[in-house]
Backbone as a printed PyTorch tensor [residue, N CA C, xyz], in Angstrom:
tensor([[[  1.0000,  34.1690, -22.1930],
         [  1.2650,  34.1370, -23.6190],
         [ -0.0160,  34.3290, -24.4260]],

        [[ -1.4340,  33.6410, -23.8700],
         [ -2.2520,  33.7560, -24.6550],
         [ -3.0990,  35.2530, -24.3930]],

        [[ -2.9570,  35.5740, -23.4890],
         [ -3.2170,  36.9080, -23.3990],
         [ -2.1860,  38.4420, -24.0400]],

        [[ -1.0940,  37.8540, -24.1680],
         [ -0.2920,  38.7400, -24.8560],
         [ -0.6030,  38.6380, -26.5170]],

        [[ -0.6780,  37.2390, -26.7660],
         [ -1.3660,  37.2720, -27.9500],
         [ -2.4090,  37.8570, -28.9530]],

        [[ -3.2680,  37.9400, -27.7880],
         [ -4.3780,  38.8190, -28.0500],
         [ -4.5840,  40.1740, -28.2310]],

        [[ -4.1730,  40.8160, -26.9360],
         [ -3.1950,  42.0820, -27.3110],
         [ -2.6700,  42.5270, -28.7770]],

        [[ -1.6850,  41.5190, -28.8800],
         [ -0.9770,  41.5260, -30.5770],
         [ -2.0060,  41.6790, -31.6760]],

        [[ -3.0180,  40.9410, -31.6410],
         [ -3.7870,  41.5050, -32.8570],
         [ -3.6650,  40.0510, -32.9790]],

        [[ -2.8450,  38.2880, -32.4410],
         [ -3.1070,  37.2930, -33.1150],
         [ -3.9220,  36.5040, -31.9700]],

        [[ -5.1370,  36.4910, -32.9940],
         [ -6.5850,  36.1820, -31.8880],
         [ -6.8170,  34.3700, -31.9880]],

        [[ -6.3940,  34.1130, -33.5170],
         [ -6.5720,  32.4660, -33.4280],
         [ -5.3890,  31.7120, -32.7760]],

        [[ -3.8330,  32.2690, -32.5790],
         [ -3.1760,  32.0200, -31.3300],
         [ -3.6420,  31.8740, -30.2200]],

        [[ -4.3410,  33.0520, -30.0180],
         [ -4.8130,  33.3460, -28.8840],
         [ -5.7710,  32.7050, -28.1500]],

        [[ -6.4680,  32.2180, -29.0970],
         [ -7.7490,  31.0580, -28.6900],
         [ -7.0050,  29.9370, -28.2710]],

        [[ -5.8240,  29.4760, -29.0970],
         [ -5.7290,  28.0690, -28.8710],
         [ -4.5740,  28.1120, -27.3830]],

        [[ -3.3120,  29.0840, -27.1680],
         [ -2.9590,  29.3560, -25.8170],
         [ -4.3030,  29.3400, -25.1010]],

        [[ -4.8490,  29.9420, -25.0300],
         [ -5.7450,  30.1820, -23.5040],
         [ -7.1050,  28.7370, -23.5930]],

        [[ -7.0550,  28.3940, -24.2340],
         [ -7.6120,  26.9220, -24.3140],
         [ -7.0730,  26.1930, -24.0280]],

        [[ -5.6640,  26.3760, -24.1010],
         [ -4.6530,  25.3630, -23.4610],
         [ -4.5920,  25.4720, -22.1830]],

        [[ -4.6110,  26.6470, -21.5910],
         [ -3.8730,  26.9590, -20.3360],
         [ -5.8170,  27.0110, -19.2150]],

        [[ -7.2480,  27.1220, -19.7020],
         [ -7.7890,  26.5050, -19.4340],
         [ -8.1920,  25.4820, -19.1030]],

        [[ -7.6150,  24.6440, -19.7390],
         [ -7.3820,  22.7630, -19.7740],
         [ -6.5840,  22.8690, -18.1160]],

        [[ -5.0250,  23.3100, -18.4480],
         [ -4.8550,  23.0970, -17.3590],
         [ -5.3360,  23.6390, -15.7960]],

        [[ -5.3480,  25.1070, -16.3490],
         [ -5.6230,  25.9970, -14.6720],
         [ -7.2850,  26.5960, -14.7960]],

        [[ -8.1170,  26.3760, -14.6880],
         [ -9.4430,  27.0090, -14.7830],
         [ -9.4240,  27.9010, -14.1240]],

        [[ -9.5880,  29.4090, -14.5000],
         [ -9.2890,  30.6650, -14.3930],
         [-10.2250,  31.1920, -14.7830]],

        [[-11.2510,  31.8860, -14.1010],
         [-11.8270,  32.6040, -14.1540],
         [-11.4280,  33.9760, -15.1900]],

        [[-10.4950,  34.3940, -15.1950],
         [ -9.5640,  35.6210, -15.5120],
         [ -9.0150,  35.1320, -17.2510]],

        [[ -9.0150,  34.0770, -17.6160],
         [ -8.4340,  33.0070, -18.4940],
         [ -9.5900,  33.0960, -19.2930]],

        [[-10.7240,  32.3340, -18.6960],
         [-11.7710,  32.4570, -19.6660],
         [-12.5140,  33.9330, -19.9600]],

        [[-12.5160,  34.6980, -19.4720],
         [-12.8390,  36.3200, -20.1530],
         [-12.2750,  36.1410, -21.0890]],

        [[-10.6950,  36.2950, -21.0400],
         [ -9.9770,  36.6230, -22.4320],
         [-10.1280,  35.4350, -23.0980]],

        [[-10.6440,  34.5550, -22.8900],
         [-10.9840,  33.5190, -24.0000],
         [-12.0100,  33.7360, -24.5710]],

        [[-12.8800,  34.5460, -23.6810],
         [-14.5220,  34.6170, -24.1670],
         [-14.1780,  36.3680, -25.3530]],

        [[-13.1370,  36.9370, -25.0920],
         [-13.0680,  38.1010, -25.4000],
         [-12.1840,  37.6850, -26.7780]],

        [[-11.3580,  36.8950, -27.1800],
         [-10.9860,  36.1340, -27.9260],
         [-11.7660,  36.1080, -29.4270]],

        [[-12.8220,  34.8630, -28.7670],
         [-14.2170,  34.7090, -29.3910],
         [-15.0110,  35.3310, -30.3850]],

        [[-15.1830,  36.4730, -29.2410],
         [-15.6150,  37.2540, -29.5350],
         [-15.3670,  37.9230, -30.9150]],

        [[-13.8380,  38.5960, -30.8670],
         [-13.2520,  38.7950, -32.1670],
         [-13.1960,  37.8880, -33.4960]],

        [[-13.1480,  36.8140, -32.9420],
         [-13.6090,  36.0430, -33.9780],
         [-14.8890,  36.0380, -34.6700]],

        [[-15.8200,  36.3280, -34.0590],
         [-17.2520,  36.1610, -34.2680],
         [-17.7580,  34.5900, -33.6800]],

        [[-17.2010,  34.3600, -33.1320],
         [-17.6340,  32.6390, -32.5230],
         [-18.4010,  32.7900, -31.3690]],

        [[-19.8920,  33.3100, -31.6010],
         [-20.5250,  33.5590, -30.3290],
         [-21.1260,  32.0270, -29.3510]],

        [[-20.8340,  30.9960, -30.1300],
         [-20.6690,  29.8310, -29.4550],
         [-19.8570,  29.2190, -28.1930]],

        [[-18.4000,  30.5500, -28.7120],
         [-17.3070,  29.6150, -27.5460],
         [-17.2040,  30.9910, -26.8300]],

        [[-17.8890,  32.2690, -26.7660],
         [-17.9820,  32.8630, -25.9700],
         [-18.6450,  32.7200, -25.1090]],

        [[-20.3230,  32.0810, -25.3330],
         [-20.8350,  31.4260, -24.3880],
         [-20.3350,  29.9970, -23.5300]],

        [[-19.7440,  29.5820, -24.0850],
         [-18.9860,  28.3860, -23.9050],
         [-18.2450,  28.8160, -22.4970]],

        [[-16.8020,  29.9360, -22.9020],
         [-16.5720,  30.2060, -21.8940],
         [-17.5710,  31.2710, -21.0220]],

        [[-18.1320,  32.0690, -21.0620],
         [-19.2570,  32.9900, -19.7670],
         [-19.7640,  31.5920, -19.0160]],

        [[-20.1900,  30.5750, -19.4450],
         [-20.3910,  29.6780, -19.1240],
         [-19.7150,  29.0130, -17.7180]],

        [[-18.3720,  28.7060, -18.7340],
         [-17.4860,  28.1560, -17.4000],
         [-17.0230,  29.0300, -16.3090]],

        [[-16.9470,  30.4040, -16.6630],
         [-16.6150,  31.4090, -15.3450],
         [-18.0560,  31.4180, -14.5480]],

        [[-19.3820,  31.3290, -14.4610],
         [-20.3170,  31.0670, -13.9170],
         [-20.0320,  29.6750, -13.3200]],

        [[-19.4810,  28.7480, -13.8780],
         [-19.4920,  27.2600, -13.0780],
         [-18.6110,  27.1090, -12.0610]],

        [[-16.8820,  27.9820, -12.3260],
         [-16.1670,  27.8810, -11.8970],
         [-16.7240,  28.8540, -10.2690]],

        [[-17.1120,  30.0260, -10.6940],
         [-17.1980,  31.1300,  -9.1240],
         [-19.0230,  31.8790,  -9.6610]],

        [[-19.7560,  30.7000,  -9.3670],
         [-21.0960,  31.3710,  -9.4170],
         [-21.2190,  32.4570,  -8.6300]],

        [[-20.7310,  32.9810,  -7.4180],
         [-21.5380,  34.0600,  -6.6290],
         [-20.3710,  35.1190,  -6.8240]],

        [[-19.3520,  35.3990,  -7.9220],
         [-18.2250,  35.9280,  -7.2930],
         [-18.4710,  37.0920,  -8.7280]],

        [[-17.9090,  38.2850,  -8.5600],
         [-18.2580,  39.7380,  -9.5740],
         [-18.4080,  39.1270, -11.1380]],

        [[-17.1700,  38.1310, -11.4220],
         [-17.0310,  37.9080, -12.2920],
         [-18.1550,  37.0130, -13.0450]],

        [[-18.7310,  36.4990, -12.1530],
         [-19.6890,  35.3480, -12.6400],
         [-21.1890,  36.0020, -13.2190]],

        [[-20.9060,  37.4990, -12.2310],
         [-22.4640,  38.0860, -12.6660],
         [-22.0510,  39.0190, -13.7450]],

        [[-20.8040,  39.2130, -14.5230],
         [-20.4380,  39.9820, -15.6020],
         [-20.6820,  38.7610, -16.4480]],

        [[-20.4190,  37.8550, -16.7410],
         [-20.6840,  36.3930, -17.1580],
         [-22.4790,  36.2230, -18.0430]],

        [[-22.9000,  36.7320, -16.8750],
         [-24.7360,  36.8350, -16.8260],
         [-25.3030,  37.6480, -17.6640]],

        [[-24.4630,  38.6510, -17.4130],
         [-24.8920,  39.8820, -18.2440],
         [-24.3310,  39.5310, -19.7520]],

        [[-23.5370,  39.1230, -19.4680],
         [-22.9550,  39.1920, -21.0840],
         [-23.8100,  37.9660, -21.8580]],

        [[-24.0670,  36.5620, -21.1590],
         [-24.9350,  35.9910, -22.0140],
         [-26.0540,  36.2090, -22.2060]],

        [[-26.9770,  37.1450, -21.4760],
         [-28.0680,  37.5600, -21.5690],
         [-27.8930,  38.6550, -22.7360]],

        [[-26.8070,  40.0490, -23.3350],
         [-26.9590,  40.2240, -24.0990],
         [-26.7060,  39.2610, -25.5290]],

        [[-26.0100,  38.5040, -24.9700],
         [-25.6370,  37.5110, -26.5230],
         [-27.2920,  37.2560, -27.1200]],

        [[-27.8830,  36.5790, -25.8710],
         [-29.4930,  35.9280, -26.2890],
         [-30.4900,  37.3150, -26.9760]],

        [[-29.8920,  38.2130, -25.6100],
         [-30.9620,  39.2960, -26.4710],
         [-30.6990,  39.5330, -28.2150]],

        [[-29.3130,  39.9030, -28.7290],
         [-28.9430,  40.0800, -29.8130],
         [-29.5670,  38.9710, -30.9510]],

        [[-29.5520,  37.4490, -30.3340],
         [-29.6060,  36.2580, -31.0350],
         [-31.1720,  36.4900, -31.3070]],

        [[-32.4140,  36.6710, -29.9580],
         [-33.8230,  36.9560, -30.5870],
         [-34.2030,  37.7920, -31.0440]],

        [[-33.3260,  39.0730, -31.5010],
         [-33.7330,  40.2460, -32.2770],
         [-33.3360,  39.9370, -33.7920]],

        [[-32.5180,  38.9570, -34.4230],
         [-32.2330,  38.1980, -35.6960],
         [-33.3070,  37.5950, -36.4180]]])
């Protein structure tokens, strides 16, 4: 649901489904589109938030080093401000 949401164009739905469904199932796959969510929002806080938890959840696994990359550009963007 919270990924269909998103899809739709309704992104603050969308945050709060997949925050929900984080709570319960920690999903690697869950938090992207949460972090991708975020994103649209401009909330570069809970995008790191989630890159975060997909690194905690499967540190050595593809997803965790897309995770890496992506907070490393967040930081780069943040010290070029």
């Amino acid at each position: 649901q919270g990924l269909l949401a998103l899809v739709e164009g309704r992104v603050g739905q969308a945050v709060k489904l997949l925050y929900s469904s984080v709570r319960l199932h920690p999903l690697s796959q869950t938090y992207s589109a949460l972090a991708q969510a975020y994103s649209r929002l401009g909330d570069t806080g809970g995008m790191r938030s989630a890159y975060q938890a997909i690194i905690a959840l499967e540190p050595e696994s593809p997803a965790a080093e897309r995770a890496r990359d992506r907070l490393r550009s967040l930081t780069d963007v943040s010290e070029k401000k």
